[in-house]
Each structure stands twice: as structure tokens, then as C-alpha cells.
């Protein structure tokens, strides 16, 4: 299993970014996928989850209305579109594979990528 994120950058408040996660080594279409983040000096925070076929999606209240998760099962990619970024969104963002048999509310994953850094600063 391999998950490789890209797209992180330094962006000004109010800006936008799209993160990408390339998946390989497993039947991508069979798994729910997760985006999570780890702010500097803090623990991991769940951001969003997408079902195996693309719907439904689930999003944390702190980013709801600003972040959108999506996936392309043909290309084996999962994306996170982030709009109206705020300084508190600064974090290492990573994608993860939801652990088989777990529920969305458990936010349990068995594989994760190394992450991509997003810094929101003026």
C-alpha cells in the first residue's frame, strides 16, 4: 500500500489550494478514504472522509463549507479542495485508508501517507 500526497504550499489567508493523494498497491475502489491533518505541536485532526464510490462524504465542522473531498477511482486519486484558508488551517495534511470494518465516526485508518505541508500566513 502506498499513499503519496502533493499540493501543499504557503498561501495567504483567504487563498485556495487543492491537495492530491495518489494511491497504489490495493483495490482503491473498495475503500473509504480519509484526509486528516496535524497542526504544529498538536495531535491529528480528522478533516474529511469519502465513501468508496464517491458519495456520501463527511466533513469536520471546522472546515465544512470551505473544504471539499473528492476522488477519481479510475486514476486512483483522492483530492481535497480547500478554499478560504485560515491561519488555523496550517498543518501537515495526509491521506489515509480507512481501516476495513471500521465506521466513519471511528476515524480509524490502517495506512497513511507521509503528508504535505500547508502553511497559511500573510
CSV table of C-alpha atoms in Angstrom, one decimal:
chain,number,residue,atom,x,y,z
A,1,UNK,CA,0.0,0.0,0.0
A,2,UNK,CA,1.3,3.4,-0.9
A,3,UNK,CA,-0.3,6.8,-0.5
A,4,UNK,CA,1.6,9.9,-1.7
A,5,UNK,CA,0.3,13.4,-1.1
A,6,UNK,CA,1.1,16.5,-3.1
A,7,UNK,CA,0.0,20.1,-3.5
A,8,UNK,CA,0.9,21.6,-0.2
A,9,UNK,CA,2.3,25.2,-0.2
A,10,UNK,CA,2.5,28.5,1.6
A,11,UNK,CA,-0.7,30.5,0.9
A,12,UNK,CA,-2.2,33.8,2.1
A,13,UNK,CA,-5.3,33.8,4.2
A,14,UNK,CA,-8.4,33.6,2.0
A,15,UNK,CA,-6.5,31.7,-0.6
A,16,UNK,CA,-7.2,28.2,-2.1
A,17,UNK,CA,-5.3,25.0,-2.6
A,18,UNK,CA,-6.0,21.6,-3.9
A,19,UNK,CA,-4.2,18.6,-2.3
A,20,UNK,CA,-3.9,15.3,-4.2
A,21,UNK,CA,-3.2,11.8,-2.9
A,22,UNK,CA,-2.1,9.1,-5.3
A,23,UNK,CA,-3.0,5.6,-4.1
A,24,UNK,CA,-1.4,2.3,-5.2
A,25,UNK,CA,-1.0,-1.3,-4.1
A,26,UNK,CA,-4.6,-2.0,-3.1
A,27,UNK,CA,-8.1,-2.1,-4.7
A,28,UNK,CA,-8.7,1.6,-4.3
A,29,UNK,CA,-12.4,1.4,-5.3
A,30,UNK,CA,-13.2,-0.8,-2.3
A,31,UNK,CA,-12.1,1.6,0.4
A,32,UNK,CA,-13.3,4.7,2.1
A,33,UNK,CA,-10.5,7.4,2.1
A,34,UNK,CA,-9.7,10.0,4.7
A,35,UNK,CA,-8.0,13.3,4.8
A,36,UNK,CA,-6.6,14.3,8.2
A,37,UNK,CA,-4.2,17.0,9.4
A,38,UNK,CA,-1.7,17.6,12.2
A,39,UNK,CA,-1.1,21.2,13.2
A,40,UNK,CA,2.3,22.0,14.6
A,41,UNK,CA,2.7,20.8,18.2
A,42,UNK,CA,-0.8,19.2,18.2
A,43,UNK,CA,-2.5,15.9,17.6
A,44,UNK,CA,-4.1,14.5,14.5
A,45,UNK,CA,-7.4,16.1,13.5
A,46,UNK,CA,-9.9,14.4,11.1
A,47,UNK,CA,-10.8,16.6,8.2
A,48,UNK,CA,-12.9,14.6,5.8
A,49,UNK,CA,-13.9,11.1,4.6
A,50,UNK,CA,-15.3,9.9,1.3
A,51,UNK,CA,-17.1,6.7,0.5
A,52,UNK,CA,-15.7,4.2,-1.9
A,53,UNK,CA,-17.9,5.3,-4.8
A,54,UNK,CA,-17.6,9.0,-4.0
A,55,UNK,CA,-20.8,9.5,-2.0
A,56,UNK,CA,-21.5,10.2,0.7
A,57,UNK,CA,-18.8,12.5,2.1
A,58,UNK,CA,-18.3,13.6,5.6
A,59,UNK,CA,-16.5,16.8,6.7
A,60,UNK,CA,-15.4,18.2,10.0
A,61,UNK,CA,-17.4,21.2,11.2
A,62,UNK,CA,-14.2,23.3,11.4
A,63,UNK,CA,-13.8,23.1,7.6
A,64,UNK,CA,-17.3,22.4,6.4
A,65,UNK,CA,-18.3,24.8,3.6
A,66,UNK,CA,-14.6,25.6,2.8
A,67,UNK,CA,-13.1,22.1,2.1
A,68,UNK,CA,-14.4,19.5,-0.4
A,69,UNK,CA,-13.2,16.0,-0.7
A,70,UNK,CA,-13.5,14.1,-4.0
A,71,UNK,CA,-11.9,11.1,-5.7
A,72,UNK,CA,-11.2,9.6,-9.1
A,73,UNK,CA,-11.4,5.8,-8.9
A,74,UNK,CA,-10.1,5.4,-12.4
A,75,UNK,CA,-6.9,7.3,-11.7
A,76,UNK,CA,-6.8,6.2,-8.0
A,77,UNK,CA,-6.6,9.7,-6.6
A,78,UNK,CA,-8.3,11.4,-3.7
A,79,UNK,CA,-8.4,15.2,-3.6
A,80,UNK,CA,-9.0,17.9,-1.0
A,81,UNK,CA,-10.1,21.3,-2.4
A,82,UNK,CA,-9.5,23.9,0.2
A,83,UNK,CA,-11.0,27.4,-0.1
A,84,UNK,CA,-10.9,30.5,2.1
A,85,UNK,CA,-7.9,29.2,4.0
A,86,UNK,CA,-7.3,30.5,7.5
A,87,UNK,CA,-4.1,30.6,9.6
A,88,UNK,CA,-5.5,27.9,11.8
A,89,UNK,CA,-5.6,25.5,8.8
A,90,UNK,CA,-1.8,25.4,8.9
A,91,UNK,CA,-0.9,21.8,9.3
A,92,UNK,CA,0.7,18.7,7.8
A,93,UNK,CA,-2.1,17.2,5.7
A,94,UNK,CA,-2.2,13.5,4.9
A,95,UNK,CA,-4.5,11.0,3.3
A,96,UNK,CA,-5.2,7.6,4.8
A,97,UNK,CA,-7.1,4.4,4.0
A,98,UNK,CA,-10.0,3.8,6.3
A,99,UNK,CA,-9.5,0.5,8.1
A,100,UNK,CA,-11.8,-2.2,6.9
A,101,UNK,CA,-14.7,-2.9,9.1
A,102,UNK,CA,-14.5,0.5,10.9
A,103,UNK,CA,-17.2,3.1,10.8
A,104,UNK,CA,-16.7,6.7,9.6
A,105,UNK,CA,-17.2,8.0,13.1
A,106,UNK,CA,-14.3,5.9,14.4
A,107,UNK,CA,-11.8,7.6,12.1
A,108,UNK,CA,-9.7,4.6,12.1
A,109,UNK,CA,-7.1,4.1,9.4
A,110,UNK,CA,-4.6,1.4,8.6
A,111,UNK,CA,-2.3,3.1,6.2
A,112,UNK,CA,-1.4,6.8,5.7
A,113,UNK,CA,0.9,8.8,3.6
A,114,UNK,CA,3.8,11.0,4.7
A,115,UNK,CA,1.8,14.2,4.2
A,116,UNK,CA,2.1,17.5,2.5
A,117,UNK,CA,2.6,20.8,4.4
A,118,UNK,CA,0.1,23.6,4.2
A,119,UNK,CA,1.0,26.9,5.7
A,120,UNK,CA,-1.4,29.8,5.8
A,121,UNK,CA,0.3,33.1,6.5
A,122,UNK,CA,0.4,36.6,5.3
